[in-house]
Amino acid sequence: MTGLNQNDLINLNKIYHTNTASLHFIYGASKSGKTTFIRNFIVKKNILYLSFSSMLAKVQFPNIALNIAKKFNIKTSYQLYINFENILLLIDELISDEKIVVVLDDFDNLLKIDKTALEILIKIWSENLKKKNIQMIILSSVKFDDNLTKKITKISSFNFNMQKIYFADMIQKADAKILEKIYIYSCLGSSNHILSSYDKKLGFIKNLYNISMNTLSPFYNYGIDYLKINISDTATYATLLYAIAIGNNKIGEIALYLGVNSTYLTRYIKKLQDLMIIKKELPLKDKQKFSKLGRYHIEDNFLKFWFCYIYPNKISLDMKKHTPIIKHIDNSIVENIILPIYKELIKKLLKDNSLALLDYELSHIGSWWDNNGNNIDVISYNSKNITFIKVLWEQSDITEQEYDNLKIISSNYKTNLKRNYIIISKNTYLNNF
């Protein structure tokens, strides 16, 4: 199963069956499933698949030209193809009237050796390729800058970001009860590669140990290996991700924890955002790009778990001292890992079932907070109604007190809509799921 909604696959197939040229950009962090998605799409299609690596241009481009020649069964002096423009012009020369899908995978690797590659692509597409019966798909693990993104939007047909699989879409991957699946999803994420190591005969904690804490596991160094794909200075970025993973989500909190100025972090934060490793969340209704209220979160669930628990305990784990770490995980995992993901699951449940659960079709949903320490887990609203929601893991004797507090805190959110208040506990979610 891929990380994209089935609708994206349907849309790409619809465009494929037209007689017009189309250009698509698919963005997604490393290991997000872009290539797997494309493999599903290109089945039984006329396909030219090219993948770029961190190889010197004088070696890489002739090799790519050779692969193109093999595809079209021609002989060519492939050593003459020494740059990306040569490659695109060769493709333009060889494709016929028959529909063809051309995939350029790992485009971010190409940008490492030719920073003008995207401008070249835009130029050749606009002048030549858009006149052909071609569907060109670009896969990238790096977001492009705003100016290039605007240019891309003008010439491309259908672009999208890979999204991690929603919990409801991945629960078939592990034979377990719903509650355990919440734990699995929150800690291990939704990657087929990782979940295939989950042994349904063992308990959750034992699986967590086998996958993340066993020094023989292929995922034992997951966080550092993940960073090394696109980052050379792993130490700085790893420390920053550790700070975020343990709950320092605002730029000021991160800076204070690391003992540096906020301005020092700017380029590191941007790099992690460009690589789609972290995302910035704003309070509901706050649309300011540079808002100081932004909170940063690690996108990959397993990556967050790894930096929260494995990274700071590597020395102990290397020495096989697992027991204190497992005990620490058992005592803190709900607060650190499960609860934040659980709140996102609540939002998804409400978004998909708002009429049944809220008695109205919502138009907006999100979280809200301000600089005065006020925080509301979930707010949903439409043109007439607004609902303020407190999310609890366990329902307890203080639920009524939490309800009163929710009313008080929500008074700081200014609105003329009809106000509603709800407390949602774990049992509420499980019953409605």
Tab-separated table of C-alpha atoms in Angstrom:
chain	number	residue	atom	x	y	z
A	1	MET	CA	0.000	0.000	0.000
A	2	THR	CA	1.314	3.442	-0.854
A	3	GLY	CA	1.190	6.663	1.101
A	4	LEU	CA	-1.125	8.353	-1.356
A	5	ASN	CA	-4.866	8.370	-1.581
A	6	GLN	CA	-6.169	6.092	-4.295
A	7	ASN	CA	-7.622	9.189	-5.981
A	8	ASP	CA	-4.121	10.338	-6.942
A	9	LEU	CA	-3.516	7.081	-8.792
A	10	ILE	CA	-6.894	7.408	-10.517
A	11	ASN	CA	-6.143	10.980	-11.599
A	12	LEU	CA	-2.753	10.037	-13.036
A	13	ASN	CA	-4.330	7.190	-14.989
A	14	LYS	CA	-7.042	9.459	-16.378
A	15	ILE	CA	-4.406	11.884	-17.622
A	16	TYR	CA	-2.377	9.021	-19.090
A	17	HIS	CA	-5.305	8.008	-21.300
A	18	THR	CA	-5.470	11.419	-22.971
A	19	ASN	CA	-3.534	12.329	-26.103
A	20	THR	CA	-1.923	15.387	-24.574
A	21	ALA	CA	1.399	16.011	-22.866
A	22	SER	CA	1.426	16.285	-19.091
A	23	LEU	CA	4.084	17.068	-16.512
A	24	HIS	CA	3.765	16.031	-12.866
A	25	PHE	CA	5.851	16.618	-9.759
A	26	ILE	CA	5.535	14.247	-6.813
A	27	TYR	CA	7.227	15.362	-3.609
A	28	GLY	CA	7.870	13.274	-0.540
A	29	ALA	CA	10.489	12.699	2.117
A	30	SER	CA	12.965	9.865	1.693
A	31	LYS	CA	11.338	6.471	2.332
A	32	SER	CA	7.840	7.963	1.909
A	33	GLY	CA	6.855	5.528	-0.846
A	34	LYS	CA	7.197	7.656	-3.994
A	35	THR	CA	8.961	4.978	-6.027
A	36	THR	CA	6.578	2.247	-4.857
A	37	PHE	CA	3.634	4.405	-5.888
A	38	ILE	CA	5.096	4.950	-9.352
A	39	ARG	CA	5.809	1.248	-9.774
A	40	ASN	CA	2.121	0.600	-9.191
A	41	PHE	CA	1.197	3.290	-11.713
A	42	ILE	CA	3.474	2.201	-14.581
A	43	VAL	CA	2.258	-1.410	-14.749
A	44	LYS	CA	1.446	-2.355	-18.379
A	45	LYS	CA	2.480	1.070	-19.696
A	46	ASN	CA	5.121	2.168	-22.182
A	47	ILE	CA	7.708	3.439	-19.723
A	48	LEU	CA	11.134	5.066	-19.655
A	49	TYR	CA	12.342	5.039	-16.059
A	50	LEU	CA	15.484	6.992	-15.162
A	51	SER	CA	16.922	7.388	-11.679
A	52	PHE	CA	19.613	9.882	-10.699
A	53	SER	CA	22.323	9.185	-8.141
A	54	SER	CA	25.104	11.174	-6.495
A	55	MET	CA	27.438	10.325	-9.363
A	56	LEU	CA	29.733	12.685	-11.258
A	57	ALA	CA	28.069	14.213	-14.309
A	58	LYS	CA	30.684	12.887	-16.741
A	59	VAL	CA	29.835	9.343	-15.621
A	60	GLN	CA	26.131	9.659	-14.885
A	61	PHE	CA	24.824	11.301	-18.058
A	62	PRO	CA	26.515	8.879	-20.521
A	63	ASN	CA	25.116	5.971	-18.467
A	64	ILE	CA	21.639	7.469	-18.626
A	65	ALA	CA	22.004	8.014	-22.375
A	66	LEU	CA	22.978	4.333	-22.714
A	67	ASN	CA	19.815	3.279	-20.843
A	68	ILE	CA	17.715	5.473	-23.118
A	69	ALA	CA	19.364	3.932	-26.181
A	70	LYS	CA	18.566	0.429	-24.896
A	71	LYS	CA	14.935	1.411	-24.322
A	72	PHE	CA	14.534	2.605	-27.904
A	73	ASN	CA	16.786	-0.116	-29.333
A	74	ILE	CA	19.174	2.245	-31.073
A	75	LYS	CA	22.921	2.662	-31.274
A	76	THR	CA	24.320	6.007	-30.214
A	77	SER	CA	27.598	7.556	-29.110
A	78	TYR	CA	26.341	7.846	-25.565
A	79	GLN	CA	29.665	9.289	-24.391
A	80	LEU	CA	28.662	12.518	-26.153
A	81	TYR	CA	25.807	13.099	-23.712
A	82	ILE	CA	27.474	15.055	-20.955
A	83	ASN	CA	24.699	17.171	-19.446
A	84	PHE	CA	21.015	17.116	-18.554
A	85	GLU	CA	19.968	19.208	-21.544
A	86	ASN	CA	21.539	16.612	-23.863
A	87	ILE	CA	19.488	13.913	-22.131
A	88	LEU	CA	16.173	15.758	-22.491
A	89	LEU	CA	16.836	16.545	-26.149
A	90	LEU	CA	17.664	12.874	-26.775
A	91	ILE	CA	14.338	11.864	-25.226
A	92	ASP	CA	12.555	14.475	-27.342
A	93	GLU	CA	14.235	13.131	-30.476
A	94	LEU	CA	13.398	9.473	-29.847
A	95	ILE	CA	9.827	9.424	-28.564
A	96	SER	CA	7.174	8.684	-31.178
A	97	ASP	CA	3.424	9.245	-31.376
A	98	GLU	CA	2.836	6.327	-29.000
A	99	LYS	CA	2.038	7.432	-25.448
A	100	ILE	CA	5.039	7.109	-23.147
A	101	VAL	CA	5.553	7.666	-19.432
A	102	VAL	CA	8.956	9.150	-18.607
A	103	VAL	CA	9.862	8.987	-14.921
A	104	LEU	CA	12.789	10.983	-13.536
A	105	ASP	CA	13.315	9.567	-10.054
A	106	ASP	CA	15.522	11.082	-7.325
A	107	PHE	CA	15.547	14.442	-9.094
A	108	ASP	CA	17.042	15.992	-5.964
A	109	ASN	CA	20.229	13.992	-6.635
A	110	LEU	CA	20.433	15.580	-10.079
A	111	LEU	CA	20.179	19.030	-8.497
A	112	LYS	CA	23.258	18.237	-6.418
A	113	ILE	CA	25.396	17.965	-9.536
A	114	ASP	CA	23.521	20.495	-11.698
A	115	LYS	CA	21.734	23.274	-9.827
A	116	THR	CA	20.220	24.535	-13.086
A	117	ALA	CA	18.544	21.188	-13.905
A	118	LEU	CA	15.055	22.373	-13.007
A	119	GLU	CA	15.355	25.517	-15.134
A	120	ILE	CA	16.618	23.351	-18.005
A	121	LEU	CA	13.656	20.998	-17.597
A	122	ILE	CA	11.197	23.908	-17.640
A	123	LYS	CA	12.844	25.300	-20.801
A	124	ILE	CA	12.947	22.014	-22.759
A	125	TRP	CA	9.429	21.114	-21.672
A	126	SER	CA	8.023	24.470	-22.750
A	127	GLU	CA	9.859	24.505	-26.085
A	128	ASN	CA	9.796	20.828	-27.102
A	129	LEU	CA	8.337	18.114	-24.908
A	130	LYS	CA	4.917	19.644	-24.303
A	131	LYS	CA	4.193	19.060	-28.005
A	132	LYS	CA	4.679	15.289	-27.644
A	133	ASN	CA	2.415	12.477	-26.443
A	134	ILE	CA	4.314	12.172	-23.163
A	135	GLN	CA	3.490	11.922	-19.482
A	136	MET	CA	6.574	13.038	-17.555
A	137	ILE	CA	6.743	12.443	-13.811
A	138	ILE	CA	9.391	14.002	-11.577
A	139	LEU	CA	10.016	12.510	-8.128
A	140	SER	CA	11.839	14.621	-5.555
A	141	SER	CA	12.708	14.303	-1.874
A	142	VAL	CA	13.377	18.037	-1.666
A	143	LYS	CA	10.959	20.932	-2.014
A	144	PHE	CA	11.923	23.551	-4.576
A	145	ASP	CA	12.136	27.245	-3.759
A	146	ASP	CA	9.043	29.449	-4.125
A	147	ASN	CA	10.043	31.038	-7.441
A	148	LEU	CA	10.677	27.695	-9.141
A	149	THR	CA	7.521	26.239	-7.613
A	150	LYS	CA	5.486	29.047	-9.206
A	151	LYS	CA	7.049	28.302	-12.599
A	152	ILE	CA	6.365	24.588	-12.162
A	153	THR	CA	2.733	25.225	-11.272
A	154	LYS	CA	2.219	27.134	-14.525
A	155	ILE	CA	3.438	24.331	-16.795
A	156	SER	CA	2.488	21.168	-14.877
A	157	SER	CA	-0.814	19.324	-14.861
A	158	PHE	CA	-1.171	17.663	-11.493
A	159	ASN	CA	1.277	17.829	-8.594
A	160	PHE	CA	1.046	16.466	-5.074
A	161	ASN	CA	2.951	15.637	-1.919
A	162	MET	CA	3.235	12.093	-0.668
A	163	GLN	CA	1.306	11.813	2.563
A	164	LYS	CA	1.976	9.247	5.235
A	165	ILE	CA	-0.668	6.557	5.300
A	166	TYR	CA	-3.540	7.363	7.589
A	167	PHE	CA	-4.115	4.993	10.463
A	168	ALA	CA	-7.410	3.755	9.014
A	169	ASP	CA	-5.604	2.768	5.805
A	170	MET	CA	-2.775	0.824	7.429
A	171	ILE	CA	-4.525	-1.157	10.177
A	172	GLN	CA	-4.673	-4.228	7.932
A	173	LYS	CA	-0.884	-4.421	8.069
A	174	ALA	CA	-0.683	-5.842	11.575
A	175	ASP	CA	-2.898	-8.526	13.046
A	176	ALA	CA	-3.676	-6.816	16.341
A	177	LYS	CA	-6.482	-5.124	18.230
A	178	ILE	CA	-7.315	-1.502	17.451
A	179	LEU	CA	-5.618	-0.144	20.580
A	180	GLU	CA	-2.391	-1.992	19.810
A	181	LYS	CA	-2.588	-0.725	16.242
A	182	ILE	CA	-2.709	2.837	17.567
A	183	TYR	CA	0.537	2.075	19.410
A	184	ILE	CA	2.057	0.455	16.319
A	185	TYR	CA	1.141	3.370	14.062
A	186	SER	CA	2.270	6.008	16.565
A	187	CYS	CA	5.680	4.443	17.177
A	188	LEU	CA	6.533	2.568	13.987
A	189	GLY	CA	4.638	4.599	11.399
A	190	SER	CA	3.183	3.136	8.231
A	191	SER	CA	6.177	1.972	6.195
A	192	ASN	CA	5.797	-1.501	4.715
A	193	HIS	CA	9.533	-1.948	5.151
A	194	ILE	CA	9.322	-1.460	8.928
A	195	LEU	CA	5.938	-3.058	9.572
A	196	SER	CA	6.957	-6.234	7.763
A	197	SER	CA	9.299	-6.857	10.716
A	198	TYR	CA	6.405	-6.776	13.188
A	199	ASP	CA	5.764	-10.273	14.554
A	200	LYS	CA	2.076	-10.668	15.436
A	201	LYS	CA	2.973	-13.569	17.761
A	202	LEU	CA	4.891	-11.208	20.054
A	203	GLY	CA	3.659	-8.339	22.206
A	204	PHE	CA	4.048	-4.671	21.289
A	205	ILE	CA	7.010	-3.962	23.611
A	206	LYS	CA	8.877	-7.071	22.443
A	207	ASN	CA	8.380	-5.999	18.829
A	208	LEU	CA	9.506	-2.490	19.685
A	209	TYR	CA	12.676	-3.946	21.180
A	210	ASN	CA	13.352	-6.234	18.206
A	211	ILE	CA	12.829	-3.476	15.642
A	212	SER	CA	14.436	-0.454	17.283
A	213	MET	CA	16.655	-1.533	20.206
A	214	ASN	CA	18.267	-4.743	19.032
A	215	THR	CA	21.742	-3.851	17.723
A	216	LEU	CA	21.311	-6.453	14.965
A	217	SER	CA	18.132	-4.834	13.657
A	218	PRO	CA	18.426	-3.013	10.288
A	219	PHE	CA	16.555	-0.131	11.955
A	220	TYR	CA	18.828	0.240	14.969
A	221	ASN	CA	20.570	3.269	13.411
A	222	TYR	CA	17.453	4.410	11.564
A	223	GLY	CA	17.609	8.103	12.505
A	224	ILE	CA	21.229	8.689	11.533
A	225	ASP	CA	20.925	6.544	8.400
A	226	TYR	CA	17.848	8.563	7.434
A	227	LEU	CA	19.700	11.868	7.796
A	228	LYS	CA	22.771	10.653	5.904
A	229	ILE	CA	20.694	10.287	2.741
A	230	ASN	CA	20.621	14.063	2.231
A	231	ILE	CA	22.666	15.659	5.028
A	232	SER	CA	26.397	15.634	5.717
A	233	ASP	CA	26.378	17.459	9.086
A	234	THR	CA	24.272	14.824	10.828
A	235	ALA	CA	25.332	15.755	14.378
A	236	THR	CA	23.704	19.200	14.348
A	237	TYR	CA	20.510	18.018	12.686
A	238	ALA	CA	20.254	14.942	14.910
A	239	THR	CA	20.501	17.088	18.039
A	240	LEU	CA	17.848	19.442	16.685
A	241	LEU	CA	15.499	16.543	15.908
A	242	TYR	CA	16.084	15.132	19.383
A	243	ALA	CA	15.019	18.471	20.879
A	244	ILE	CA	11.817	18.423	18.821
A	245	ALA	CA	11.110	14.741	19.513
A	246	ILE	CA	11.081	15.237	23.292
A	247	GLY	CA	8.554	18.067	23.080
A	248	ASN	CA	10.359	21.307	22.267
A	249	ASN	CA	8.158	22.333	19.359
A	250	LYS	CA	8.434	26.127	19.220
A	251	ILE	CA	11.537	27.786	17.814
A	252	GLY	CA	12.193	29.547	21.121
A	253	GLU	CA	11.902	26.296	23.073
A	254	ILE	CA	14.286	24.520	20.710
A	255	ALA	CA	16.819	27.352	20.924
A	256	LEU	CA	16.604	27.467	24.724
A	257	TYR	CA	17.061	23.702	25.011
A	258	LEU	CA	20.094	23.730	22.700
A	259	GLY	CA	21.553	26.885	24.238
A	260	VAL	CA	21.688	28.857	20.981
A	261	ASN	CA	19.989	31.912	19.491
A	262	SER	CA	16.806	31.350	17.500
A	263	THR	CA	18.375	32.964	14.436
A	264	TYR	CA	21.124	30.321	14.470
A	265	LEU	CA	18.505	27.620	13.925
A	266	THR	CA	16.798	29.233	10.929
A	267	ARG	CA	18.814	27.548	8.168
A	268	TYR	CA	18.709	24.156	9.887
A	269	ILE	CA	14.941	24.338	10.352
A	270	LYS	CA	14.470	25.348	6.716
A	271	LYS	CA	16.660	22.472	5.513
A	272	LEU	CA	14.590	19.957	7.494
A	273	GLN	CA	11.398	21.495	6.109
A	274	ASP	CA	12.725	21.362	2.547
A	275	LEU	CA	13.518	17.674	3.058
A	276	MET	CA	9.993	17.191	4.459
A	277	ILE	CA	11.445	15.720	7.646
A	278	ILE	CA	9.638	18.268	9.816
A	279	LYS	CA	6.525	20.339	9.231
A	280	LYS	CA	5.383	23.621	10.722
A	281	GLU	CA	1.921	23.733	12.272
A	282	LEU	CA	0.124	27.030	12.860
A	283	PRO	CA	-2.839	27.746	15.138
A	284	LEU	CA	-6.200	27.559	13.385
A	285	LYS	CA	-6.852	30.745	11.365
A	286	ASP	CA	-3.198	31.856	11.573
A	287	LYS	CA	-2.067	32.151	7.947
A	288	GLN	CA	1.171	34.055	8.495
A	289	LYS	CA	4.074	32.313	6.774
A	290	PHE	CA	6.563	33.597	9.347
A	291	SER	CA	4.270	33.356	12.377
A	292	LYS	CA	6.141	33.120	15.676
A	293	LEU	CA	3.396	30.837	16.981
A	294	GLY	CA	4.472	27.984	14.713
A	295	ARG	CA	5.150	24.551	16.161
A	296	TYR	CA	7.493	22.071	14.507
A	297	HIS	CA	6.755	18.354	14.344
A	298	ILE	CA	8.644	15.378	12.932
A	299	GLU	CA	6.662	13.947	10.010
A	300	ASP	CA	7.797	10.311	10.214
A	301	ASN	CA	6.332	8.593	13.296
A	302	PHE	CA	9.149	6.083	13.646
A	303	LEU	CA	11.747	8.813	13.182
A	304	LYS	CA	10.195	10.738	16.082
A	305	PHE	CA	10.165	7.625	18.269
A	306	TRP	CA	13.782	6.874	17.343
A	307	PHE	CA	15.026	10.354	18.257
A	308	CYS	CA	12.941	10.425	21.421
A	309	TYR	CA	14.121	7.098	22.851
A	310	ILE	CA	16.897	5.441	20.841
A	311	TYR	CA	19.160	8.384	20.011
A	312	PRO	CA	19.703	9.584	23.622
A	313	ASN	CA	20.236	6.024	24.877
A	314	LYS	CA	22.579	4.645	22.240
A	315	ILE	CA	25.458	4.080	24.652
A	316	SER	CA	23.303	2.004	27.011
A	317	LEU	CA	21.763	0.079	24.125
A	318	ASP	CA	25.203	-0.645	22.671
A	319	MET	CA	26.096	-2.111	26.081
A	320	LYS	CA	22.902	-4.251	26.055
A	321	LYS	CA	21.445	-2.303	29.012
A	322	HIS	CA	17.872	-2.383	27.768
A	323	THR	CA	15.777	-2.789	30.913
A	324	PRO	CA	15.864	0.827	32.216
A	325	ILE	CA	15.125	2.160	28.731
A	326	ILE	CA	12.185	-0.173	28.188
A	327	LYS	CA	10.830	0.839	31.593
A	328	HIS	CA	11.222	4.518	30.676
A	329	ILE	CA	9.414	3.930	27.376
A	330	ASP	CA	6.603	2.087	29.130
A	331	ASN	CA	6.124	4.961	31.599
A	332	SER	CA	6.291	7.869	29.143
A	333	ILE	CA	5.256	6.632	25.724
A	334	VAL	CA	1.623	7.716	25.985
A	335	GLU	CA	2.496	11.315	26.833
A	336	ASN	CA	5.457	11.642	24.453
A	337	ILE	CA	4.386	9.615	21.430
A	338	ILE	CA	0.857	8.196	21.542
A	339	LEU	CA	-1.167	11.219	22.669
A	340	PRO	CA	0.029	13.659	19.955
A	341	ILE	CA	-0.700	11.088	17.224
A	342	TYR	CA	-3.997	10.162	18.869
A	343	LYS	CA	-5.090	13.816	18.640
A	344	GLU	CA	-4.369	13.747	14.914
A	345	LEU	CA	-6.440	10.561	14.605
A	346	ILE	CA	-9.298	12.363	16.355
A	347	LYS	CA	-9.112	15.181	13.802
A	348	LYS	CA	-9.182	12.677	10.939
A	349	LEU	CA	-12.147	10.828	12.457
A	350	LEU	CA	-14.104	14.067	12.896
A	351	LYS	CA	-13.208	15.308	9.427
A	352	ASP	CA	-14.450	12.105	7.802
A	353	ASN	CA	-17.565	11.740	9.990
A	354	SER	CA	-18.463	15.269	11.072
A	355	LEU	CA	-22.189	15.043	10.345
A	356	ALA	CA	-22.598	11.891	12.428
A	357	LEU	CA	-20.346	13.004	15.291
A	358	LEU	CA	-20.885	16.787	15.375
A	359	ASP	CA	-24.333	17.154	13.769
A	360	TYR	CA	-22.943	19.442	11.067
A	361	GLU	CA	-20.598	19.297	8.085
A	362	LEU	CA	-17.377	20.976	9.164
A	363	SER	CA	-15.403	23.209	6.811
A	364	HIS	CA	-12.308	23.714	8.975
A	365	ILE	CA	-10.556	21.731	11.693
A	366	GLY	CA	-7.291	22.185	13.562
A	367	SER	CA	-5.657	23.030	16.881
A	368	TRP	CA	-5.342	26.469	18.457
A	369	TRP	CA	-3.000	28.141	20.921
A	370	ASP	CA	-1.727	31.599	21.778
A	371	ASN	CA	1.251	33.253	23.454
A	372	ASN	CA	-0.485	33.278	26.841
A	373	GLY	CA	-0.386	29.525	27.343
A	374	ASN	CA	-3.951	28.881	26.202
A	375	ASN	CA	-4.284	25.688	24.177
A	376	ILE	CA	-7.243	23.879	22.620
A	377	ASP	CA	-6.655	20.372	21.268
A	378	VAL	CA	-9.203	20.522	18.442
A	379	ILE	CA	-11.510	23.176	17.025
A	380	SER	CA	-13.915	22.456	14.175
A	381	TYR	CA	-16.373	24.833	12.581
A	382	ASN	CA	-18.511	25.768	9.592
A	383	SER	CA	-20.466	28.936	8.787
A	384	LYS	CA	-22.838	28.502	11.746
A	385	ASN	CA	-21.329	26.213	14.384
A	386	ILE	CA	-18.023	25.897	16.188
A	387	THR	CA	-16.964	23.025	18.455
A	388	PHE	CA	-14.171	23.175	21.033
A	389	ILE	CA	-12.774	19.753	21.892
A	390	LYS	CA	-10.579	18.506	24.722
A	391	VAL	CA	-8.871	15.197	23.984
A	392	LEU	CA	-8.192	12.854	26.902
A	393	TRP	CA	-6.490	9.480	26.808
A	394	GLU	CA	-8.245	8.110	29.871
A	395	GLN	CA	-11.633	9.307	31.083
A	396	SER	CA	-11.389	10.108	34.793
A	397	ASP	CA	-13.070	11.770	37.748
A	398	ILE	CA	-11.792	15.172	36.614
A	399	THR	CA	-13.584	15.027	33.248
A	400	GLU	CA	-16.226	17.489	34.457
A	401	GLN	CA	-13.481	19.850	35.610
A	402	GLU	CA	-11.792	19.517	32.206
A	403	TYR	CA	-15.109	20.445	30.564
A	404	ASP	CA	-15.333	23.629	32.641
A	405	ASN	CA	-11.706	24.482	31.854
A	406	LEU	CA	-12.390	23.990	28.149
A	407	LYS	CA	-15.164	26.579	28.318
A	408	ILE	CA	-12.906	29.052	30.103
A	409	ILE	CA	-9.963	28.625	27.710
A	410	SER	CA	-12.184	28.759	24.614
A	411	SER	CA	-13.429	32.199	25.668
A	412	ASN	CA	-10.055	33.472	24.399
A	413	TYR	CA	-10.967	32.341	20.886
A	414	LYS	CA	-13.100	35.126	19.440
A	415	THR	CA	-16.044	34.029	17.315
A	416	ASN	CA	-19.735	34.797	16.781
A	417	LEU	CA	-20.559	31.215	15.831
A	418	LYS	CA	-22.734	28.947	17.973
A	419	ARG	CA	-20.395	27.351	20.529
A	420	ASN	CA	-20.309	23.642	21.382
A	421	TYR	CA	-17.996	21.786	23.772
A	422	ILE	CA	-16.946	18.130	23.728
A	423	ILE	CA	-14.632	15.909	25.760
A	424	ILE	CA	-13.305	12.953	23.746
A	425	SER	CA	-11.593	10.049	25.481
A	426	LYS	CA	-9.840	6.956	24.169
A	427	ASN	CA	-13.020	4.908	24.594
A	428	THR	CA	-15.006	7.437	22.565
A	429	TYR	CA	-12.559	7.072	19.707
A	430	LEU	CA	-12.459	3.277	19.821
A	431	ASN	CA	-16.253	3.006	19.910
A	432	ASN	CA	-16.671	5.297	16.903
A	433	PHE	CA	-13.841	3.719	14.930
